[in-house]
Coordinates of C-alpha atoms and ligand atoms in Angstrom, one line a residue:
M1102 CA -33.1 -48.7 28.4
A1103 CA -36.6 -47.6 27.2
R1104 CA -36.2 -44.7 29.5
S1105 CA -33.0 -43.4 28.5
V1106 CA -34.5 -43.8 24.8
H1107 CA -37.3 -41.6 25.8
S1108 CA -35.2 -38.8 27.3
L1109 CA -33.0 -38.9 24.4
L1110 CA -36.0 -38.3 21.9
L1111 CA -37.2 -35.4 24.6
A1112 CA -33.9 -33.8 24.4
L1113 CA -34.0 -33.8 20.7
I1114 CA -37.8 -32.8 20.4
L1115 CA -36.6 -29.7 22.6
L1116 CA -33.5 -29.0 20.6
I1117 CA -35.6 -28.8 17.3
R1118 CA -37.9 -26.5 19.2
A1119 CA -35.5 -24.4 20.8
N1120 CA -33.9 -24.1 17.3
S1121 CA -37.1 -23.0 15.5
L1122 CA -37.6 -20.6 18.5
I1123 CA -34.5 -19.0 18.0
S1124 CA -35.0 -18.6 14.3
P1125 CA -38.4 -18.5 13.7
C1126 CA -38.2 -18.1 10.1
P1127 CA -36.4 -20.9 8.4
S1128 CA -35.8 -19.3 5.2
L1129 CA -33.9 -16.3 6.9
R1130 CA -31.8 -19.1 8.4
R1131 CA -31.1 -20.5 5.2
N1132 CA -30.1 -17.0 4.0
V1133 CA -27.8 -16.0 7.0
K1134 CA -25.5 -18.9 7.0
P1135 CA -24.4 -19.0 3.2
L1136 CA -24.0 -15.3 3.5
F1137 CA -21.2 -15.7 5.9
S1138 CA -19.3 -18.8 4.3
S1139 CA -19.7 -17.2 1.1
V1140 CA -17.5 -14.0 2.2
T1141 CA -14.8 -16.3 3.4
D1142 CA -15.1 -18.1 0.1
K1143 CA -14.9 -15.3 -1.9
V1144 CA -11.5 -14.2 0.1
D1145 CA -10.3 -17.6 -0.5
Q1146 CA -10.8 -17.2 -4.3
L1147 CA -9.4 -13.8 -4.3
L1148 CA -6.5 -14.7 -2.6
E1149 CA -6.3 -17.5 -5.2
L1150 CA -6.7 -15.7 -8.0
V1151 CA -4.3 -13.1 -6.8
Q1152 CA -1.5 -15.6 -6.2
H1153 CA -1.7 -17.1 -9.7
N1154 CA -1.8 -14.0 -11.2
S1155 CA -5.1 -14.6 -12.9
D1156 CA -7.1 -12.8 -15.5
E1157 CA -8.4 -9.3 -14.4
T1158 CA -11.8 -10.0 -15.3
S1159 CA -12.3 -12.5 -12.6
I1160 CA -10.2 -10.5 -10.1
R1161 CA -12.3 -7.4 -10.6
Q1162 CA -15.5 -9.5 -10.6
T1163 CA -14.4 -11.0 -7.2
I1164 CA -13.1 -7.3 -6.0
E1165 CA -17.0 -6.1 -6.7
E1166 CA -18.3 -8.9 -5.3
L1167 CA -16.7 -8.5 -2.1
S1168 CA -17.0 -4.8 -1.8
A1169 CA -21.0 -5.1 -2.2
L1170 CA -21.1 -7.3 0.6
N1171 CA -18.9 -5.3 3.0
S1172 CA -19.7 -1.5 2.3
P1173 CA -20.1 0.5 5.9
R1174 CA -23.5 1.4 6.0
S1175 CA -23.9 4.7 7.8
D1176 CA -21.7 8.3 8.0
A1177 CA -22.6 8.4 12.0
E1178 CA -20.1 5.6 12.5
D1179 CA -17.0 6.8 14.5
D1180 CA -13.7 6.7 13.5
E1181 CA -12.8 3.8 15.9
S1182 CA -15.6 1.4 14.4
L1183 CA -14.7 2.3 10.8
F1184 CA -10.9 2.8 10.7
K1185 CA -9.3 0.4 13.8
P1186 CA -10.4 -2.6 11.8
L1187 CA -8.4 -1.7 8.6
L1188 CA -5.0 -1.5 10.8
G1189 CA -2.1 -3.7 10.1
N1190 CA 0.7 -4.4 7.4
Y1191 CA -0.1 -5.2 4.0
N1192 CA 1.5 -6.7 1.2
V1193 CA 0.5 -4.8 -2.2
S1194 CA -0.6 -8.1 -3.9
F1195 CA -2.5 -6.8 -7.0
T1196 CA -3.2 -3.4 -8.4
L1197 CA -6.1 -2.9 -11.0
P1198 CA -5.7 0.6 -12.8
N1199 CA -9.2 1.7 -13.9
L1200 CA -7.9 3.6 -17.2
P1201 CA -5.8 1.2 -19.2
N1202 CA -2.9 4.1 -19.5
E1203 CA -2.6 4.8 -15.6
R1204 CA 0.5 3.3 -14.5
P1205 CA 0.8 0.2 -12.5
V1206 CA 2.1 0.7 -8.7
G1207 CA 5.6 1.6 -8.2
G1208 CA 6.2 4.9 -10.4
K1209 CA 9.4 4.6 -11.8
W1210 CA 11.1 1.7 -9.8
N1211 CA 9.9 -1.0 -11.7
R1212 CA 11.7 -0.3 -15.1
G1213 CA 15.0 -0.7 -16.6
P1214 CA 17.7 -2.4 -14.3
F1215 CA 15.3 -2.1 -11.4
V1216 CA 14.0 -5.2 -9.9
L1217 CA 10.7 -5.0 -7.7
E1218 CA 11.2 -7.2 -4.7
S1219 CA 8.1 -6.2 -2.7
Q1220 CA 5.7 -3.7 -2.1
W1221 CA 3.5 -2.7 0.8
Q1222 CA 0.9 -0.2 2.1
H1223 CA 0.6 -0.2 5.8
L1224 CA -2.0 1.4 7.9
I1225 CA -0.7 1.9 11.3
P1226 CA -2.2 3.6 14.5
K1227 CA -2.4 7.5 14.3
K1228 CA 0.2 9.9 15.7
V1229 CA -1.7 13.4 14.8
Q1230 CA -4.6 14.2 17.1
N1231 CA -7.2 14.5 14.4
S1232 CA -5.8 11.7 11.9
V1233 CA -7.5 8.5 11.8
A1234 CA -4.3 6.4 11.0
Q1235 CA -0.9 6.7 9.8
A1236 CA -0.2 5.3 6.0
V1237 CA 3.4 3.5 5.4
N1238 CA 3.9 3.0 1.6
M1239 CA 7.2 0.9 0.9
I1240 CA 8.7 -0.2 -2.2
I1241 CA 12.1 -2.5 -2.1
V1242 CA 13.7 -2.6 -5.3
R1243 CA 16.7 -4.6 -6.1
I1244 CA 19.8 -3.1 -8.2
L1245 CA 22.9 -4.9 -8.9
F1246 CA 24.7 -5.1 -5.7
W1247 CA 22.4 -2.9 -3.6
R1248 CA 18.7 -2.5 -2.4
I1249 CA 16.7 0.6 -2.6
Y1250 CA 14.0 1.5 -0.1
V1251 CA 11.7 4.1 -1.1
I1252 CA 9.4 5.0 1.9
L1253 CA 6.4 7.2 2.0
R1254 CA 4.9 8.1 5.6
G1255 CA 2.0 9.9 6.2
D1256 CA -1.0 10.7 8.3
A1257 CA -4.5 9.4 7.1
F1258 CA -7.5 12.2 7.5
R1259 CA -11.2 11.1 7.3
L1260 CA -13.4 13.1 4.8
S1261 CA -16.4 14.7 5.2
S1262 CA -19.2 13.3 3.2
L1263 CA -19.1 17.0 1.8
D1264 CA -15.7 16.7 0.7
R1265 CA -16.1 13.0 -0.6
D1266 CA -19.0 14.0 -3.0
R1267 CA -17.2 16.9 -4.5
L1268 CA -14.1 14.9 -4.9
S1269 CA -16.1 11.9 -6.6
A1270 CA -17.7 14.6 -8.8
V1271 CA -14.3 16.1 -9.7
R1272 CA -12.5 12.8 -10.1
N1273 CA -15.3 11.0 -11.7
T1274 CA -15.2 8.2 -9.4
P1275 CA -17.1 4.9 -10.2
G1276 CA -19.6 4.1 -7.6
G1277 CA -18.6 7.1 -5.4
L1278 CA -16.4 7.1 -2.2
S1279 CA -17.5 5.6 1.2
P1280 CA -17.0 7.1 4.7
R1281 CA -13.8 5.0 4.8
T1282 CA -12.0 7.3 2.4
V1283 CA -8.9 9.0 3.6
R1284 CA -6.7 11.6 2.6
A1285 CA -2.9 10.7 3.3
D1286 CA -0.8 13.7 3.6
F1287 CA 2.8 12.2 3.1
D1288 CA 6.2 13.6 4.3
P1289 CA 8.7 13.7 1.3
P1290 CA 9.6 10.3 0.2
R1291 CA 12.7 8.7 2.0
V1292 CA 15.0 6.8 -0.5
V1293 CA 17.4 4.8 1.5
L1294 CA 20.3 2.9 -0.5
C1295 CA 21.5 -0.3 1.1
T1296 CA 23.7 -3.2 0.5
R1297 CA 22.1 -6.6 0.0
Q1298 CA 22.7 -7.5 3.8
N1299 CA 20.7 -4.3 4.3
K1300 CA 23.7 -2.1 5.9
V1301 CA 22.7 1.8 5.3
L1302 CA 24.9 3.2 2.7
L1303 CA 22.9 6.6 2.1
S1304 CA 19.6 8.1 3.3
L1305 CA 18.0 10.5 1.3
S1306 CA 15.1 12.7 1.8
L1307 CA 14.0 13.6 -1.7
G1308 CA 11.0 15.2 -3.8
P1309 CA 8.0 17.2 -2.3
T1310 CA 5.3 16.4 0.0
S1311 CA 2.2 14.6 -1.5
S1312 CA -1.4 13.7 -0.7
V1313 CA -3.6 10.8 -1.9
F1314 CA -7.1 9.8 -1.4
L1315 CA -7.9 6.0 -0.6
D1316 CA -11.2 4.3 0.1
T1317 CA -11.6 0.9 1.5
T1318 CA -14.5 -1.2 0.1
F1319 CA -13.7 -4.3 1.8
C1320 CA -11.8 -5.5 4.8
D1321 CA -11.3 -8.6 6.9
N1322 CA -8.6 -10.5 8.8
R1323 CA -6.9 -11.3 5.6
V1324 CA -7.5 -8.8 2.9
R1325 CA -8.2 -5.0 2.3
I1326 CA -9.4 -3.9 -0.8
G1327 CA -8.6 -0.4 -1.7
K1328 CA -10.0 2.0 -4.0
G1329 CA -8.6 5.2 -5.5
S1330 CA -10.3 8.2 -6.2
K1331 CA -10.1 7.9 -10.0
G1332 CA -11.4 4.1 -9.7
S1333 CA -8.1 1.9 -9.6
R1334 CA -8.6 -0.9 -7.3
F1335 CA -6.2 -2.6 -5.0
V1336 CA -5.6 -5.7 -3.2
F1337 CA -3.7 -5.8 0.0
V1338 CA -3.0 -8.9 1.6
R1339 CA -2.2 -8.6 5.5
S1340 CA 1.4 -9.8 6.3
N1341 CA 3.5 -11.0 9.4
D1342 CA 6.6 -11.1 7.2
P1343 CA 9.3 -8.9 9.4
V1344 CA 10.3 -7.1 6.1
A1345 CA 7.3 -5.4 6.3
D1346 CA 8.7 -3.5 9.4
E1347 CA 12.1 -2.7 7.9
W1348 CA 10.9 1.1 7.3
K1349 CA 10.9 1.6 10.9
R1350 CA 14.6 0.9 11.4
L1351 CA 15.3 3.0 7.9
V1352 CA 13.2 6.1 8.9
A1353 CA 15.3 6.5 11.8
H1354 CA 18.6 7.2 9.7
K1355 CA 19.1 11.0 9.5
P1356 CA 18.8 11.8 5.9
V1357 CA 21.1 13.7 3.8
G1358 CA 19.6 16.5 2.1
K1359 CA 19.1 17.3 -1.5
R1360 CA 21.3 20.4 -1.2
Q1361 CA 24.0 18.6 0.5
L1362 CA 23.9 15.8 -2.3
V1363 CA 23.9 18.1 -5.1
S1364 CA 26.9 19.8 -3.7
F1365 CA 28.5 16.7 -2.7
F1366 CA 28.3 15.2 -6.5
G1367 CA 28.7 18.7 -8.0
G1368 CA 32.0 19.1 -5.9
F1369 CA 33.6 15.6 -7.0
G1370 CA 32.5 16.8 -10.5
L1371 CA 34.6 20.1 -10.3
A1372 CA 37.4 18.3 -8.8
S1373 CA 37.4 15.5 -11.6
L1374 CA 37.2 18.6 -14.1
M1375 CA 40.2 20.1 -12.8
G1376 CA 41.6 16.7 -12.7
V1377 CA 41.1 16.1 -16.5
W1378 CA 42.5 19.8 -17.2
R1379 CA 45.6 19.4 -15.1
C1380 CA 46.5 15.5 -14.9
S1381 CA 47.8 13.1 -17.3
G1382 CA 47.8 9.3 -17.5
I1383 CA 45.6 7.3 -15.2
F1384 CA 44.7 10.1 -13.1
R1385 CA 43.4 12.0 -16.1
N1386 CA 41.4 8.8 -17.1
L1387 CA 40.0 8.7 -13.6
S1388 CA 38.9 12.0 -13.6
I1389 CA 37.1 11.4 -16.6
L1390 CA 35.4 8.7 -15.0
G1391 CA 34.6 10.9 -12.1
M1392 CA 33.1 13.4 -14.3
L1393 CA 30.9 10.9 -16.3
L1394 CA 29.6 9.9 -12.7
C1395 CA 29.5 12.9 -10.9
W1396 CA 27.5 15.4 -13.3
P1397 CA 25.0 13.4 -13.9
S1398 CA 24.4 12.3 -10.4
A1399 CA 24.3 16.1 -9.3
L1400 CA 21.7 16.8 -12.1
L1401 CA 19.7 13.7 -11.2
A1402 CA 20.0 14.5 -7.3
A1403 CA 18.8 18.4 -8.4
V1404 CA 15.8 17.2 -10.6
S1405 CA 14.9 14.1 -8.5
T1406 CA 11.3 13.9 -7.2
G1407 CA 12.0 10.5 -5.2
G1408 CA 10.2 8.4 -7.8
I1409 CA 6.8 10.0 -7.4
E1410 CA 4.5 10.1 -10.3
E1411 CA 1.5 12.4 -10.5
D1412 CA -0.8 9.8 -11.6
D1413 CA 0.1 6.6 -9.7
P1414 CA -2.4 4.9 -7.5
T1415 CA -0.4 3.7 -4.7
M1416 CA 2.6 5.7 -4.6
M1417 CA -0.3 7.3 -5.0
E1418 CA -2.6 9.4 -6.9
G1419 CA -2.0 13.0 -7.5
S1420 CA -2.4 15.4 -5.0
Y1421 CA -5.7 17.5 -4.3
Ligands
NAG2015 C1 3.1 -10.2 -1.7 O1 2.2 -10.5 -2.7 C2 2.8 -10.9 -3.9 C3 1.7 -11.2 -4.9 O2 0.6 -12.0 -4.4 C4 3.5 -12.2 -3.7 O3 4.1 -12.6 -5.2 C5 4.9 -11.9 -3.0 O4 5.2 -13.2 -2.6 C6 4.0 -11.3 -1.6 N1 5.2 -10.9 -1.0 C7 5.4 -11.4 0.5 C8 6.7 -10.8 0.9 O5 4.9 -11.7 1.2

């Protein structure tokens, strides 16, 4: 009995000594531990705030605090260690425009009869040699009996420190840009019209190519905090939702070009014009209806840019 108490005590003493050997400075130990837990706590707090759509001031503050804890240190770090940890599917959970008049995410797609269902900003493995990742923006909008997907896929390239300095000077980026800044060069947007059951009705490739800059100021296994070149902030939350991968199936559909679309609606418009002129009764009424629908559609197709606005951060900030 006495022996076992004795050896227990000895073991305890050894343990304490070993502990103080590993960590000779107790004050340091006290500082390191809470730092780790405070990051987790802060992320918890951020997710909580974002979920409950809390006031911008506290969200902004939490974003700043997390960013201060997690900025990459040196420019020398290679692409693997800088960008690989960022890869994943993300829900755009919160956007904080830097200027009050900067439009929130989504461009034209969150107005009028459109209901924004969800919005995504993925970073997935690269496809092109010198890039560091592919960026995929997807907005899902509901309108009447349909669902519209607006998809932007692009290649993300790393920026040299010179380019970053130049850009942050021109755009007046608050706090500058970190080595994790990328320029994403997007293909023309894909606009896919589906039924509510997600059967593809029409796939369009509309509008111009575009480029945006995006910095990442914090990233862990739950969130990625983004920063636009004009200082807008974004909270992207990692997601396993299968909806996040819908874009893969949809971009595989061959799109109808703008010219085809304009001639399609234009042709019908012309036919209905003939109908109005030549027909009477119900056919005339149908022709008038056709004209009312087709001419604006043709015009819309001709001038459409796919919902991208110059100054919109996630769809995203204007070209360089
Ligand atoms: C995405 O995030 C928003 C805001 O936190 C949330 O309301 C929404 O349910 C999320 N969507 C998905 C599909 O996870």
